[in-house]
Amino acid sequence: MPGDWTSFRDRQRLEELWRFRLVEARIKHEKAVAGSRAASRDFEARQPPPSDGNLTRALMAERAARDEYMRVLRIFTDLMVTGKRPEE
């Protein structure tokens, strides 16, 4: 049940944990975006374009990092706004 906490300290620790996880996920996403941009520049610079899949892999990594960031952001928001405890 939202807001049903054993102690204020318990909730603080959980908030700190998920804030840290959110920062980690954001940093990973930023790195993945930078990687896909670099792969895109490399792809566009070569004539004819390569077929080695670097750009595809970089874009897949960016999407996975974004999905994870959004998942952690949802959990953190639920915790902060409604007091909902994360299942994990």
GROMACS .gro file of N, CA, C and O in nm, residues 28-63:
model
  144
   28LYS      N    1   2.436   0.608  -1.854
   28LYS     CA    2   2.447   0.502  -1.956
   28LYS      C    3   2.374   0.542  -2.083
   28LYS      O    4   2.422   0.517  -2.194
   29HIS      N    5   2.258   0.605  -2.069
   29HIS     CA    6   2.184   0.649  -2.186
   29HIS      C    7   2.261   0.757  -2.262
   29HIS      O    8   2.271   0.752  -2.384
   30GLU      N    9   2.317   0.853  -2.189
   30GLU     CA   10   2.394   0.958  -2.255
   30GLU      C   11   2.513   0.900  -2.332
   30GLU      O   12   2.544   0.943  -2.443
   31LYS      N   13   2.580   0.800  -2.273
   31LYS     CA   14   2.693   0.736  -2.341
   31LYS      C   15   2.646   0.662  -2.466
   31LYS      O   16   2.713   0.665  -2.570
   32ALA      N   17   2.532   0.596  -2.456
   32ALA     CA   18   2.479   0.523  -2.571
   32ALA      C   19   2.439   0.619  -2.684
   32ALA      O   20   2.462   0.590  -2.802
   33VAL      N   21   2.382   0.733  -2.648
   33VAL     CA   22   2.347   0.834  -2.748
   33VAL      C   23   2.474   0.884  -2.817
   33VAL      O   24   2.479   0.895  -2.940
   34ALA      N   25   2.577   0.912  -2.740
   34ALA     CA   26   2.703   0.957  -2.799
   34ALA      C   27   2.761   0.850  -2.891
   34ALA      O   28   2.811   0.881  -3.000
   35GLY      N   29   2.751   0.725  -2.850
   35GLY     CA   30   2.801   0.615  -2.934
   35GLY      C   31   2.724   0.601  -3.063
   35GLY      O   32   2.783   0.579  -3.169
   36SER      N   33   2.592   0.616  -3.058
   36SER     CA   34   2.515   0.604  -3.182
   36SER      C   35   2.538   0.723  -3.274
   36SER      O   36   2.541   0.709  -3.396
   37ARG      N   37   2.561   0.840  -3.216
   37ARG     CA   38   2.592   0.958  -3.299
   37ARG      C   39   2.726   0.939  -3.369
   37ARG      O   40   2.742   0.972  -3.487
   38ALA      N   41   2.824   0.887  -3.296
   38ALA     CA   42   2.955   0.863  -3.357
   38ALA      C   43   2.945   0.757  -3.466
   38ALA      O   44   3.003   0.773  -3.574
   39ALA      N   45   2.870   0.651  -3.441
   39ALA     CA   46   2.853   0.546  -3.542
   39ALA      C   47   2.780   0.602  -3.664
   39ALA      O   48   2.813   0.565  -3.778
   40SER      N   49   2.685   0.690  -3.642
   40SER     CA   50   2.612   0.751  -3.753
   40SER      C   51   2.705   0.839  -3.838
   40SER      O   52   2.701   0.833  -3.962
   41ARG      N   53   2.790   0.917  -3.771
   41ARG     CA   54   2.886   1.001  -3.846
   41ARG      C   55   2.982   0.914  -3.927
   41ARG      O   56   3.011   0.943  -4.043
   42ASP      N   57   3.030   0.806  -3.865
   42ASP     CA   58   3.120   0.714  -3.936
   42ASP      C   59   3.051   0.652  -4.056
   42ASP      O   60   3.108   0.640  -4.164
   43PHE      N   61   2.926   0.612  -4.038
   43PHE     CA   62   2.848   0.550  -4.144
   43PHE      C   63   2.831   0.645  -4.261
   43PHE      O   64   2.851   0.609  -4.376
   44GLU      N   65   2.795   0.771  -4.230
   44GLU     CA   66   2.772   0.871  -4.335
   44GLU      C   67   2.900   0.912  -4.406
   44GLU      O   68   2.897   0.948  -4.524
   45ALA      N   69   3.013   0.903  -4.337
   45ALA     CA   70   3.140   0.948  -4.395
   45ALA      C   71   3.198   0.849  -4.495
   45ALA      O   72   3.279   0.886  -4.579
   46ARG      N   73   3.158   0.723  -4.487
   46ARG     CA   74   3.215   0.621  -4.575
   46ARG      C   75   3.133   0.605  -4.703
   46ARG      O   76   3.012   0.602  -4.699
   47GLN      N   77   3.205   0.593  -4.811
   47GLN     CA   78   3.142   0.570  -4.941
   47GLN      C   79   3.206   0.449  -5.006
   47GLN      O   80   3.327   0.449  -5.025
   48PRO      N   81   3.138   0.347  -5.040
   48PRO     CA   82   2.997   0.325  -5.009
   48PRO      C   83   2.980   0.293  -4.861
   48PRO      O   84   3.075   0.254  -4.794
   49PRO      N   85   2.858   0.311  -4.809
   49PRO     CA   86   2.835   0.283  -4.667
   49PRO      C   87   2.870   0.138  -4.633
   49PRO      O   88   2.846   0.048  -4.712
   50PRO      N   89   2.927   0.116  -4.517
   50PRO     CA   90   2.964  -0.019  -4.477
   50PRO      C   91   2.841  -0.104  -4.443
   50PRO      O   92   2.734  -0.050  -4.416
   51SER      N   93   2.860  -0.232  -4.443
   51SER     CA   94   2.749  -0.321  -4.406
   51SER      C   95   2.788  -0.403  -4.283
   51SER      O   96   2.742  -0.515  -4.268
   52ASP      N   97   2.873  -0.347  -4.198
   52ASP     CA   98   2.923  -0.424  -4.084
   52ASP      C   99   2.831  -0.423  -3.962
   52ASP      O  100   2.853  -0.496  -3.867
   53GLY      N  101   2.728  -0.341  -3.963
   53GLY     CA  102   2.632  -0.342  -3.854
   53GLY      C  103   2.667  -0.257  -3.734
   53GLY      O  104   2.597  -0.262  -3.634
   54ASN      N  105   2.775  -0.179  -3.741
   54ASN     CA  106   2.812  -0.095  -3.625
   54ASN      C  107   2.701   0.003  -3.589
   54ASN      O  108   2.670   0.022  -3.471
   55LEU      N  109   2.643   0.066  -3.690
   55LEU     CA  110   2.537   0.164  -3.664
   55LEU      C  111   2.415   0.094  -3.604
   55LEU      O  112   2.356   0.143  -3.507
   56THR      N  113   2.379  -0.020  -3.657
   56THR     CA  114   2.263  -0.094  -3.605
   56THR      C  115   2.284  -0.132  -3.459
   56THR      O  116   2.195  -0.114  -3.376
   57ARG      N  117   2.402  -0.182  -3.427
   57ARG     CA  118   2.432  -0.219  -3.289
   57ARG      C  119   2.429  -0.097  -3.197
   57ARG      O  120   2.378  -0.104  -3.085
   58ALA      N  121   2.483   0.014  -3.243
   58ALA     CA  122   2.484   0.136  -3.162
   58ALA      C  123   2.342   0.186  -3.137
   58ALA      O  124   2.309   0.228  -3.025
   59LEU      N  125   2.257   0.181  -3.239
   59LEU     CA  126   2.119   0.225  -3.222
   59LEU      C  127   2.042   0.131  -3.129
   59LEU      O  128   1.959   0.176  -3.050
   60MET      N  129   2.069   0.002  -3.138
   60MET     CA  130   2.004  -0.094  -3.047
   60MET      C  131   2.048  -0.070  -2.903
   60MET      O  132   1.967  -0.077  -2.810
   61ALA      N  133   2.176  -0.040  -2.883
   61ALA     CA  134   2.226  -0.011  -2.749
   61ALA      C  135   2.163   0.117  -2.695
   61ALA      O  136   2.128   0.125  -2.576
   62GLU      N  137   2.147   0.217  -2.782
   62GLU     CA  138   2.084   0.341  -2.739
   62GLU      C  139   1.939   0.316  -2.697
   62GLU      O  140   1.894   0.365  -2.593
   63ARG      N  141   1.868   0.238  -2.776
   63ARG     CA  142   1.728   0.209  -2.742
   63ARG      C  143   1.717   0.132  -2.609
   63ARG      O  144   1.631   0.162  -2.526
   0.00000   0.00000   0.00000
